[in-house]
PDB file of C-alpha atoms in Angstrom:
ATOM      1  CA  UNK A  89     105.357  95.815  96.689  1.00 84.00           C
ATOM      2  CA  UNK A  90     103.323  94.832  93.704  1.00 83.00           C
ATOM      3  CA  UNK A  91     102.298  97.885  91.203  1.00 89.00           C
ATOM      4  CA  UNK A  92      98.673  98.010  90.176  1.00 85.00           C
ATOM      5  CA  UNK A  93      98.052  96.970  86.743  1.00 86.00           C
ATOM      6  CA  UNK A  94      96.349  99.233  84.145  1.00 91.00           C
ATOM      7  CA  UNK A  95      93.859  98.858  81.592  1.00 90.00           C
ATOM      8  CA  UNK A  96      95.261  97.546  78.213  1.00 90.00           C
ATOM      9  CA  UNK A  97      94.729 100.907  76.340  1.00 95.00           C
ATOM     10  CA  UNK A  98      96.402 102.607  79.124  1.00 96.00           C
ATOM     11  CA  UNK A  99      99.347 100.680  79.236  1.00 93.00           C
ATOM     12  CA  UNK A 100     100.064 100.705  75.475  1.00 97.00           C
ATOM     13  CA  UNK A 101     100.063 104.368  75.661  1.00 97.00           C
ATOM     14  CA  UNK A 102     101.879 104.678  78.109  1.00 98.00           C
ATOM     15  CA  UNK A 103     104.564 102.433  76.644  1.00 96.00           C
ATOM     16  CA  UNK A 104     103.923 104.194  73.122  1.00 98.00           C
ATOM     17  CA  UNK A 105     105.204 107.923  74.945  1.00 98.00           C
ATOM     18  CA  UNK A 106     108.045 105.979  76.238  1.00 97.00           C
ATOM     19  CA  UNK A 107     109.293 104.917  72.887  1.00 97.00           C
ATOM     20  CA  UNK A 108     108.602 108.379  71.733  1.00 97.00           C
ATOM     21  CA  UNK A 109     111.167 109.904  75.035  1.00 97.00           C
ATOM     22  CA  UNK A 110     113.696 107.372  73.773  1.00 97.00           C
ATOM     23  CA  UNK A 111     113.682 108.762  70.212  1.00 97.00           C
ATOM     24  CA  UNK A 112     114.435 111.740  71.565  1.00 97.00           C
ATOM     25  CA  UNK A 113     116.064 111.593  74.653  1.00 97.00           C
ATOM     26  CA  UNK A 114     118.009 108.011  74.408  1.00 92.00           C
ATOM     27  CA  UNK A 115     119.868 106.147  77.308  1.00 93.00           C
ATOM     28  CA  UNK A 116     119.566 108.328  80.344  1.00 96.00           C
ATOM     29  CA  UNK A 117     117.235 109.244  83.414  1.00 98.00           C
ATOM     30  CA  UNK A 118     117.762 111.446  85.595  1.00 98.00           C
ATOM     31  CA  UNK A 119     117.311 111.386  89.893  1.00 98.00           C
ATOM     32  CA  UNK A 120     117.599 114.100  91.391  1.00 98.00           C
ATOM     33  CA  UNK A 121     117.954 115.048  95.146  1.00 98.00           C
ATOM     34  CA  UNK A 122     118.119 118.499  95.870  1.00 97.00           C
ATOM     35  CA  UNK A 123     120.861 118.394  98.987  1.00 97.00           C
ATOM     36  CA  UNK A 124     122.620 121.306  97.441  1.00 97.00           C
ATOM     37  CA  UNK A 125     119.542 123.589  96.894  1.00 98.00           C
ATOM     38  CA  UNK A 126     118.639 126.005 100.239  1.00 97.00           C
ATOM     39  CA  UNK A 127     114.553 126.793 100.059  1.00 97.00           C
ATOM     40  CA  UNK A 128     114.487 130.253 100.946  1.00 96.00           C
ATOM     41  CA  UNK A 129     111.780 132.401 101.603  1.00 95.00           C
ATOM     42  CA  UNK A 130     111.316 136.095 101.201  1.00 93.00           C
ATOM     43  CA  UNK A 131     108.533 137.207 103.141  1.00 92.00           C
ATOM     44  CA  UNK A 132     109.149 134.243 106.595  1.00 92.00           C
ATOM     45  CA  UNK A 133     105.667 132.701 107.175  1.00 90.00           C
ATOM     46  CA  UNK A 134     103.522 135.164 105.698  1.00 90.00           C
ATOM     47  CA  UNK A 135     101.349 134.761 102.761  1.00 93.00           C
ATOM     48  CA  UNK A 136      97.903 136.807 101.817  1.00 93.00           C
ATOM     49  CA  UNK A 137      96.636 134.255  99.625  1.00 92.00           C
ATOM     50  CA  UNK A 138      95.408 131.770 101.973  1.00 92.00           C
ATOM     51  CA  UNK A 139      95.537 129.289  99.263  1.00 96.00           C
ATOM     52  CA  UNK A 140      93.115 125.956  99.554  1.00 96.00           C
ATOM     53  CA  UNK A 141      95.746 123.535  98.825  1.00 97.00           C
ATOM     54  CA  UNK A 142      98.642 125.488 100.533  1.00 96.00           C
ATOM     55  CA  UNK A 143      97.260 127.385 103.397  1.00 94.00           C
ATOM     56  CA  UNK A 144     100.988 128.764 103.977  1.00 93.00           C
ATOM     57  CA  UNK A 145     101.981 125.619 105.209  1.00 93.00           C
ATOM     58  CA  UNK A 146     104.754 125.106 102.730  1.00 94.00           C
ATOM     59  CA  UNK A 147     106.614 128.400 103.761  1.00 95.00           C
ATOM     60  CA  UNK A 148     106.907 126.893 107.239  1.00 93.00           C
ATOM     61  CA  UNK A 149     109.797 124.475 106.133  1.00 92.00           C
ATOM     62  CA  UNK A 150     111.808 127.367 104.043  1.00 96.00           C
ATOM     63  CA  UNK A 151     114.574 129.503 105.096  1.00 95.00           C
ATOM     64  CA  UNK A 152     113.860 132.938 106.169  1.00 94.00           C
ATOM     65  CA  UNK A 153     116.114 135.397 103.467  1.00 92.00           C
ATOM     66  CA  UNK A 154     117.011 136.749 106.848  1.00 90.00           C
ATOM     67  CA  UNK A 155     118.879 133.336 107.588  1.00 93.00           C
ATOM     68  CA  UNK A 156     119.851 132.710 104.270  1.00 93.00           C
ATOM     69  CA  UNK A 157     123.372 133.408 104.341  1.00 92.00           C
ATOM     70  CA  UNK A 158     124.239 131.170 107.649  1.00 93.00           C
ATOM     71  CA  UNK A 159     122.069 128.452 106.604  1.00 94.00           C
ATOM     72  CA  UNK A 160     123.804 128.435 103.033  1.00 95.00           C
ATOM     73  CA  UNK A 161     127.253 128.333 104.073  1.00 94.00           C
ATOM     74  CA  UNK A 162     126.445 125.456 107.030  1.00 95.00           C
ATOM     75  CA  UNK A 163     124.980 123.143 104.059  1.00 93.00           C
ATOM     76  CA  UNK A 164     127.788 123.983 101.706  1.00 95.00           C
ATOM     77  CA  UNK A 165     125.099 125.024  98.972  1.00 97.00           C
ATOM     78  CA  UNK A 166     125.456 125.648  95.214  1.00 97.00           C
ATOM     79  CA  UNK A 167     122.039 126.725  94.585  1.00 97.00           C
ATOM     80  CA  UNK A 168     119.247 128.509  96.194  1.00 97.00           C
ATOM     81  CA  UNK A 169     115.084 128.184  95.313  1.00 97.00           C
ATOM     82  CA  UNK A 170     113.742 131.759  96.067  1.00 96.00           C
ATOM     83  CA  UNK A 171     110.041 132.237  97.155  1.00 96.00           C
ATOM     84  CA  UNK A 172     107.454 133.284  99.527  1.00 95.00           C
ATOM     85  CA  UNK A 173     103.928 133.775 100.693  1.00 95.00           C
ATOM     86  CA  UNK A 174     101.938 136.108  97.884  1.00 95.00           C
ATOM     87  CA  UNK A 175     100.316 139.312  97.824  1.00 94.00           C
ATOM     88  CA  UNK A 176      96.831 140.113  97.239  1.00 93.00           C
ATOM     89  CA  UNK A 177      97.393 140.174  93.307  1.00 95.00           C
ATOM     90  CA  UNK A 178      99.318 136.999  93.210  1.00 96.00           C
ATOM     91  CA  UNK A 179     103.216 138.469  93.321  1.00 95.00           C
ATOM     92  CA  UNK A 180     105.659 137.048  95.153  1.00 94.00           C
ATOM     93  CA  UNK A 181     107.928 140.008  96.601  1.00 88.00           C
ATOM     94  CA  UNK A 182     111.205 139.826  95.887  1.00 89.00           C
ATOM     95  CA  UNK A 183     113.832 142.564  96.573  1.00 83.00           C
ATOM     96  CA  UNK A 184     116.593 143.215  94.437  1.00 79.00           C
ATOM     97  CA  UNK A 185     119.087 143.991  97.363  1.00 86.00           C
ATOM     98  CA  UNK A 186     118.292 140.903 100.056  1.00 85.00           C
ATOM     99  CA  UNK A 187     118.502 138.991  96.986  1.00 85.00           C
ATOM    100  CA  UNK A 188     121.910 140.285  95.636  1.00 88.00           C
ATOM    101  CA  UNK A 189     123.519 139.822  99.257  1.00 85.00           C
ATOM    102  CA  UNK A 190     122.124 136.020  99.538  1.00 87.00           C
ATOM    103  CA  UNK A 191     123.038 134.772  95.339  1.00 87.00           C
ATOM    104  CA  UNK A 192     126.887 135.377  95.708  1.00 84.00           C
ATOM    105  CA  UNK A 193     127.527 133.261  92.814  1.00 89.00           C
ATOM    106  CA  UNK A 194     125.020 130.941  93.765  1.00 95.00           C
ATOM    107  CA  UNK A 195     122.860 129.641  90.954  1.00 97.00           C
ATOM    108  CA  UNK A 196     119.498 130.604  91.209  1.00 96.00           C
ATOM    109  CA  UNK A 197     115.625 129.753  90.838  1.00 97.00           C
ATOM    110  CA  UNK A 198     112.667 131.741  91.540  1.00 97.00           C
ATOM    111  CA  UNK A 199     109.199 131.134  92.398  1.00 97.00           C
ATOM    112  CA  UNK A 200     108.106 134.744  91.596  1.00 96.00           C
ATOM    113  CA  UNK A 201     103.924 134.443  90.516  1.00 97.00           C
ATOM    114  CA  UNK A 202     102.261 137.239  88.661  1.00 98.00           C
ATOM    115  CA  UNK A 203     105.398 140.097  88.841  1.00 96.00           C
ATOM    116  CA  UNK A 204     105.348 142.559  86.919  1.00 95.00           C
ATOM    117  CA  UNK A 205     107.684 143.670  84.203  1.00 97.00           C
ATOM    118  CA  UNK A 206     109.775 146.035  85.938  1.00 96.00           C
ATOM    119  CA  UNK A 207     110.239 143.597  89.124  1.00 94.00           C
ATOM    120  CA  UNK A 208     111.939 140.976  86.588  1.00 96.00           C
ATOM    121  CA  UNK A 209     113.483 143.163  84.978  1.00 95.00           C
ATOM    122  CA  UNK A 210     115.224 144.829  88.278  1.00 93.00           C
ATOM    123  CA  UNK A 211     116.268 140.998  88.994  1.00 94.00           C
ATOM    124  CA  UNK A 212     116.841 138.599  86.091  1.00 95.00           C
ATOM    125  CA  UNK A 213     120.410 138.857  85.883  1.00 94.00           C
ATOM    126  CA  UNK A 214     120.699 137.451  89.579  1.00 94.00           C
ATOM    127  CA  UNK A 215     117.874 134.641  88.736  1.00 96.00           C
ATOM    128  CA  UNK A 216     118.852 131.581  86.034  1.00 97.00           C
ATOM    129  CA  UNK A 217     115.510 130.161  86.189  1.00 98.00           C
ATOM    130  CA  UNK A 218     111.584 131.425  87.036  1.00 98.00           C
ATOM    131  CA  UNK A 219     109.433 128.280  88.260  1.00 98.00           C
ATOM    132  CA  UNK A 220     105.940 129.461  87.045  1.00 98.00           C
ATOM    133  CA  UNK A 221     103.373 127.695  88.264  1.00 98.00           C
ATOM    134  CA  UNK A 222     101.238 127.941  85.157  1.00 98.00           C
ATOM    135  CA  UNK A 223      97.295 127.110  84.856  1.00 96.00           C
ATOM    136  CA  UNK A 224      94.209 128.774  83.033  1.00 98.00           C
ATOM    137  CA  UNK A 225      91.082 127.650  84.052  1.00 98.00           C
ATOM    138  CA  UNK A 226      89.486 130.356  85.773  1.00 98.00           C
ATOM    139  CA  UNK A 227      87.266 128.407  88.295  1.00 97.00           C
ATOM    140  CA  UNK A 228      90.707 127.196  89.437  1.00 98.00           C
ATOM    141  CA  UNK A 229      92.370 130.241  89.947  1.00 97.00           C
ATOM    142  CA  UNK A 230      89.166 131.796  91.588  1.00 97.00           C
ATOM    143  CA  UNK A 231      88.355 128.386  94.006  1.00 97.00           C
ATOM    144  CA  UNK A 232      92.093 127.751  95.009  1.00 97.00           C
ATOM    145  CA  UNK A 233      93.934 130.613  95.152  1.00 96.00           C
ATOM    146  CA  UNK A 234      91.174 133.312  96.435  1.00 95.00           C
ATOM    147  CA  UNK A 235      92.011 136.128  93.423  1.00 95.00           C
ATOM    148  CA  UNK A 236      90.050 137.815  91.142  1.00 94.00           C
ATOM    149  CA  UNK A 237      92.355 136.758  88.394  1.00 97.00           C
ATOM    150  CA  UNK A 238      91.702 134.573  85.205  1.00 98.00           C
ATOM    151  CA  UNK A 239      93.922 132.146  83.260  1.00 98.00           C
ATOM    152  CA  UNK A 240      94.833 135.089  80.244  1.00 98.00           C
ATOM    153  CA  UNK A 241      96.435 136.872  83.741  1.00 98.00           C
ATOM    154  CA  UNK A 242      99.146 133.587  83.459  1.00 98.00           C
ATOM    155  CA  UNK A 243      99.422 133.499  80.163  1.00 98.00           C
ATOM    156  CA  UNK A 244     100.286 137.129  79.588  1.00 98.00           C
ATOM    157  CA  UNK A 245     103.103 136.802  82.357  1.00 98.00           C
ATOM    158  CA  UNK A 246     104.417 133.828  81.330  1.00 98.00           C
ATOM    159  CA  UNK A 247     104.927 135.440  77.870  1.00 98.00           C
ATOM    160  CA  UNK A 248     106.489 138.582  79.635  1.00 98.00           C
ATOM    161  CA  UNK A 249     109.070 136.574  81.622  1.00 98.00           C
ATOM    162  CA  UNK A 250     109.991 134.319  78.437  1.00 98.00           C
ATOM    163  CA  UNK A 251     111.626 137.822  77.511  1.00 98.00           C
ATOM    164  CA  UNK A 252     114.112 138.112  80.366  1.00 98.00           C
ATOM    165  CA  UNK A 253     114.780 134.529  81.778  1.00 98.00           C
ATOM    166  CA  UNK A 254     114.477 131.080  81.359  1.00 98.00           C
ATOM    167  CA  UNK A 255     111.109 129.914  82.089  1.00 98.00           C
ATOM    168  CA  UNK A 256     110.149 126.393  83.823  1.00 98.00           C
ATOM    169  CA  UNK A 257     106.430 126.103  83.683  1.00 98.00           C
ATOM    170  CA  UNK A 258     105.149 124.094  86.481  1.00 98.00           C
ATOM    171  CA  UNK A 259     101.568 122.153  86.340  1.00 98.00           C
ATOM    172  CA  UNK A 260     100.280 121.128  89.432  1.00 98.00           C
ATOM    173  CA  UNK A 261      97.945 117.752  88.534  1.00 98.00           C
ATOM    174  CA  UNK A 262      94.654 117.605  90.550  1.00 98.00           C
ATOM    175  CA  UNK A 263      95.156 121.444  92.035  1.00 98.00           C
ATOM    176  CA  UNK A 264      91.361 121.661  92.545  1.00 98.00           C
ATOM    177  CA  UNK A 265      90.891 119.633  95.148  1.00 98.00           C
ATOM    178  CA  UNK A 266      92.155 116.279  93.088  1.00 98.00           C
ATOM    179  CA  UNK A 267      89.988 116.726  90.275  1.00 98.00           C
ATOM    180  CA  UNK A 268      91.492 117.389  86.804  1.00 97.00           C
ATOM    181  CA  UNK A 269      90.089 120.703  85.203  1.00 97.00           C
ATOM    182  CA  UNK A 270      92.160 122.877  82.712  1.00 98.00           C
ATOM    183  CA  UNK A 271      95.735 120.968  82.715  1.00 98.00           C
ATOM    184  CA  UNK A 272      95.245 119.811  79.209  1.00 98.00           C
ATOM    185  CA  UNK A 273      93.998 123.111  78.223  1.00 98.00           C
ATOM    186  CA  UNK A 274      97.446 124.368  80.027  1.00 98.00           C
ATOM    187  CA  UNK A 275      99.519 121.918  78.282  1.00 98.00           C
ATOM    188  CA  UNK A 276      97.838 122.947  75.002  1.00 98.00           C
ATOM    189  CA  UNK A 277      98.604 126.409  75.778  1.00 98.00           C
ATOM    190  CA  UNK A 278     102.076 126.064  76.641  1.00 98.00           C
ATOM    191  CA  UNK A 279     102.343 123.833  72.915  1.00 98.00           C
ATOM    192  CA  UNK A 280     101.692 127.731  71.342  1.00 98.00           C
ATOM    193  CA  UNK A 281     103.166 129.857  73.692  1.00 98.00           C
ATOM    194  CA  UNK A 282     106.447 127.764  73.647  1.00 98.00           C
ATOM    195  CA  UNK A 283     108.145 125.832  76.104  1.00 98.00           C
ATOM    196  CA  UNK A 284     111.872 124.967  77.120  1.00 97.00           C
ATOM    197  CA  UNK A 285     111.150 122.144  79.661  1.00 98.00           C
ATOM    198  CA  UNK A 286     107.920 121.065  81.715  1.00 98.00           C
ATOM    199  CA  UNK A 287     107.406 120.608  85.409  1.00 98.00           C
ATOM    200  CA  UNK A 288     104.520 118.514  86.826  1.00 98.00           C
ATOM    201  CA  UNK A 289     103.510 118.326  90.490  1.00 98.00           C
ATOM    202  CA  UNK A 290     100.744 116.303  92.012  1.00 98.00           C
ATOM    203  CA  UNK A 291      98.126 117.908  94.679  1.00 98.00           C
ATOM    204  CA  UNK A 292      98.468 116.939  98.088  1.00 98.00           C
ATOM    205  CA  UNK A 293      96.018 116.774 100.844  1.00 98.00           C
ATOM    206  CA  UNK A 294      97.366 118.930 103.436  1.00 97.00           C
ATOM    207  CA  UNK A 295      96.346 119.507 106.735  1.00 96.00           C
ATOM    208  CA  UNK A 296      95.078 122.460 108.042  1.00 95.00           C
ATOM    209  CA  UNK A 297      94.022 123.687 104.780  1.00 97.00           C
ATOM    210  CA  UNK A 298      90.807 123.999 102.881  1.00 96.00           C
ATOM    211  CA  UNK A 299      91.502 120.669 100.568  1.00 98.00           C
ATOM    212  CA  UNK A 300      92.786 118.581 103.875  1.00 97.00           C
ATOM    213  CA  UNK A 301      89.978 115.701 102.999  1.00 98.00           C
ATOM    214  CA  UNK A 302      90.181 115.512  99.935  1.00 98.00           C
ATOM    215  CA  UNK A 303      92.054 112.971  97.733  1.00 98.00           C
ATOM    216  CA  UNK A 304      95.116 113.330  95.268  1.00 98.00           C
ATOM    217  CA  UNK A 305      94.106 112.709  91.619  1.00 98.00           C
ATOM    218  CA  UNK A 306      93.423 108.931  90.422  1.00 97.00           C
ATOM    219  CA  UNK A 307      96.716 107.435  89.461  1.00 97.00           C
ATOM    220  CA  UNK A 308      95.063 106.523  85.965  1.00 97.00           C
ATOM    221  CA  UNK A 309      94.209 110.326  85.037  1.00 98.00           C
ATOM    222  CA  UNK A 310      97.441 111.843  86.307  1.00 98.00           C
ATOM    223  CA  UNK A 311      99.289 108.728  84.131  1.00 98.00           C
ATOM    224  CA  UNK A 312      97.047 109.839  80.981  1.00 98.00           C
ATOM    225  CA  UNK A 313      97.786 113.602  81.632  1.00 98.00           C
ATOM    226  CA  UNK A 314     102.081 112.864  81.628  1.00 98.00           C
ATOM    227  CA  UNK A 315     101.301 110.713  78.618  1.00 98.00           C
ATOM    228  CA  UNK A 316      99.342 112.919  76.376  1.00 98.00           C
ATOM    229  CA  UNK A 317     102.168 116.064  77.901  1.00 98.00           C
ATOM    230  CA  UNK A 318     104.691 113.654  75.962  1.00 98.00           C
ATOM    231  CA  UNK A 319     102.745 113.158  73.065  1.00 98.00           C
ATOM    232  CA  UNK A 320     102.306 116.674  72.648  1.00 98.00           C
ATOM    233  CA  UNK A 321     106.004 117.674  73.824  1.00 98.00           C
ATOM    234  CA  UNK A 322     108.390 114.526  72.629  1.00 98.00           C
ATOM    235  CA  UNK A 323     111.336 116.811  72.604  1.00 97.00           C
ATOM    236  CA  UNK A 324     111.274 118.787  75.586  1.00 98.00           C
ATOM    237  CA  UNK A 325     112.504 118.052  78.982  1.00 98.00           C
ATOM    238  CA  UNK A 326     109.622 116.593  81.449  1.00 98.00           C
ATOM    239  CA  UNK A 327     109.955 116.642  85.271  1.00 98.00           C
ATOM    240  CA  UNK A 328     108.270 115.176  87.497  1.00 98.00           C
ATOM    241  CA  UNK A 329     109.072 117.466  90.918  1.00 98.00           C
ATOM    242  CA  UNK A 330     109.192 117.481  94.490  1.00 96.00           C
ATOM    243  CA  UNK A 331     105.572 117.821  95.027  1.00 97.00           C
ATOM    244  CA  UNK A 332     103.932 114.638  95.413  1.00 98.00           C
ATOM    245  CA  UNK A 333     101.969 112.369  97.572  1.00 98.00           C
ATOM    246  CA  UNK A 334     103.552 110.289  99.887  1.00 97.00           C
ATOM    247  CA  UNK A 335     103.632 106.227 100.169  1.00 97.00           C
ATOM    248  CA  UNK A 336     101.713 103.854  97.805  1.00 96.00           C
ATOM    249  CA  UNK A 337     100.958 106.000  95.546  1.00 97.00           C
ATOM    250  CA  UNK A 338     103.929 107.818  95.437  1.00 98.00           C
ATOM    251  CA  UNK A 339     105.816 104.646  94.676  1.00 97.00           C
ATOM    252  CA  UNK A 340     103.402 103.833  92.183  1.00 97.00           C
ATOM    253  CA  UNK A 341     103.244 107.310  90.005  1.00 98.00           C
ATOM    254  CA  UNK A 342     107.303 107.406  90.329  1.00 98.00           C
ATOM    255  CA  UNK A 343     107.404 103.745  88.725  1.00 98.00           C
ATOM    256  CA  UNK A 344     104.881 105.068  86.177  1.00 98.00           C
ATOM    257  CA  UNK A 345     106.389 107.758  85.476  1.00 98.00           C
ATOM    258  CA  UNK A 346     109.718 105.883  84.454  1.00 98.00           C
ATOM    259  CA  UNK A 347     107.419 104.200  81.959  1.00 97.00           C
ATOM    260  CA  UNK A 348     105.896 106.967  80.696  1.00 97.00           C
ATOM    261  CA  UNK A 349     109.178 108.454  80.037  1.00 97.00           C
ATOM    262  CA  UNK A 350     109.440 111.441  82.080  1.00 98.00           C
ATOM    263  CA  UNK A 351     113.081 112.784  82.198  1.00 98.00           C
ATOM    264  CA  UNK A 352     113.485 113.769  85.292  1.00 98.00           C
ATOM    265  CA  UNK A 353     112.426 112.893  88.755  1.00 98.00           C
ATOM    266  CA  UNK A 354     113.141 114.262  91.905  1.00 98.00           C
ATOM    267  CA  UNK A 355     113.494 112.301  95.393  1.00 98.00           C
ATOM    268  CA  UNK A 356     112.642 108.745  93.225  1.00 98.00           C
ATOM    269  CA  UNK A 357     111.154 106.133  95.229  1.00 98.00           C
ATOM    270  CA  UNK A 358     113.395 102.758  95.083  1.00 97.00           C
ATOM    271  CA  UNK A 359     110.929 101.066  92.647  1.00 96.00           C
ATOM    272  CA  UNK A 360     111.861 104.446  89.755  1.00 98.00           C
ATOM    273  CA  UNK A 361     115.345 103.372  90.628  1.00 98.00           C
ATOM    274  CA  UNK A 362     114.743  99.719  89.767  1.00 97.00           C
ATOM    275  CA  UNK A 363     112.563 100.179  87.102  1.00 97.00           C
ATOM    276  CA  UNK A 364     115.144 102.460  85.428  1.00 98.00           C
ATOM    277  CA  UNK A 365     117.811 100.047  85.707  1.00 98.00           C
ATOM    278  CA  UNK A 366     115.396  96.911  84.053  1.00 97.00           C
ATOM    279  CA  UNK A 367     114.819  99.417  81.319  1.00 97.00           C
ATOM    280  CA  UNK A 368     118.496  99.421  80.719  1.00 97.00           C
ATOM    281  CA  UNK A 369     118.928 103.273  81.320  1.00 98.00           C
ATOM    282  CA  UNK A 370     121.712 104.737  82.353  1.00 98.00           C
ATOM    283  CA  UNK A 371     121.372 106.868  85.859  1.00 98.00           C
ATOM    284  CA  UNK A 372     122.263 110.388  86.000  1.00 98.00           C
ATOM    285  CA  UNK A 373     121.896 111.127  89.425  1.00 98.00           C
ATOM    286  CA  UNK A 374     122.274 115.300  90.298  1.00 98.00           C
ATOM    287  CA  UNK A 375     121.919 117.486  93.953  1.00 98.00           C
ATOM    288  CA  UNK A 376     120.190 120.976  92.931  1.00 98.00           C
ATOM    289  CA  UNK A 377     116.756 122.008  92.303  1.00 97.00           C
ATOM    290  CA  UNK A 378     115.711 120.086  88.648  1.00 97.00           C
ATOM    291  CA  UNK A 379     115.435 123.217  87.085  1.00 98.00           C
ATOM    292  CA  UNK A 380     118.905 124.134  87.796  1.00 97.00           C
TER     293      UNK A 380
END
């Protein structure tokens, strides 16, 4: 398969970030694929969100807590994602008792959305890691996920669970229906809030949900938005996560992404693999959620 080539001014900025990873981050990649991680979810199918992009859909292919236990001792797991469908007000119920029975040593990351203070509180010592899907542009908050809540809503929980667990902020590219509005203002945000490590996921047309024809974001704008995230972050962990479009362009924002010098990237097509290996890194490979 032959990789699209990019404008000129692309490509040498994309190969300046890369230099700019290696200063910091020199000699390794690392693949993950999350075989050791069960995807659990705390309230089975249900969700009152309704979200454009998301529909519940997603929750269909997670574990009911219910299950949990069975399923994690027939997979052998080391690690468990917790989440679920939201409420109304954008929380993702999680009970401190279902959740002690199903951890058992297990590490642990949560999806948990707008909690409040006393919910992470009740459960942080059982959690290693909150995935936090983080945005603030109002018109996407209001269009996508249905609630009458605005970006300072995010920020102000982000800030509150930075005081009781690690944090792993996740920004999904393209989340309005494949256009680009607010994740540079996010990633600019995050730059003065602070930030241990960054997640990106890519928008995917979905079926059976409100965005189901429209298109993921142009390759060239999600490539500019992981290159100005490393310009603006060189020393902090970036991911590139499960989330993603499927063939071609899949292939092709994996084998970019190895140039733009993510750290991290999980399920990596075979032409991230190869790329890696011309670039003369050294392959990490590792079997739990890339938060974890």
């Amino acid at each position: 398969m032959e990789i699209r080539k990019l404008e000129p001014g692309l490509f040498e900025r994309i190969k300046k970030a890369r230099e700019i990873r290696d200063i910091h981050f020199p000699g390794q990649i690392f693949f993950v694929r999350p075989n050791s991680t069960t995807v659990i979810t705390t309230t089975g199918k249900k969700c009152n969100l309704n979200c454009s992009h998301c529909g519940g859909k997603y929750l269909n292919h997670m574990i009911p807590i219910t299950e949990a236990g069975k399923e994690i001792a027939r997979r052998k797991s080391t690690s468990c994602l917790i989440s679920g469908g939201c409420s109304h007000d954008g929380r993702v119920s999680i009970n401190l008792e279902p959740l002690k029975s199903v951890v058992n040593g297990l590490k642990v990351n949560a999806h948990v959305g707008l909690i409040s203070e006393e919910e992470i509180k009740s459960i942080a010592t059982y959690v290693d890691c909150v995935s936090f899907d983080f945005l603030v542009d109002n018109d996407t908050i209001k269009e996508v996920y249905h609630m009458n809540k605005t970006g300072d809503d995010y920020i102000k929980t982000y800030q509150m669970l930075q005081k009781y667990v690690k944090v792993m902020p996740h920004i999904c590219i393209g989340l309005k229906g494949g256009e680009i509005k607010g994740e540079y203002q996010a990633i600019d945000t995050l730059a003065r809030l602070g930030v241990e490590g960054l997640v990106f996921i890519i928008f995917i047309p979905t079926r059976g949900t409100d965005y189901a024809d429209r298109k993921p974001p142009a390759l060239e704008e999600v490539l500019k938005l992981m290159v100005y995230a490393r310009e603006t972050f060189p020393d902090i962990p970036i991911h590139l996560g499960c989330m993603r479009p499927g063939g071609r362009y899949r292939a092709e924002i994996d084998y970019y992404a190895v140039e733009v010098g993510l750290n991290k990237i999980v399920n990596p097509t075979p032409l991230a693999i190869k790329r890696a290996k011309e670039l003369g890194y050294k392959i990490v490979y590792e079997e739990e959620c890339c938060v974890l």
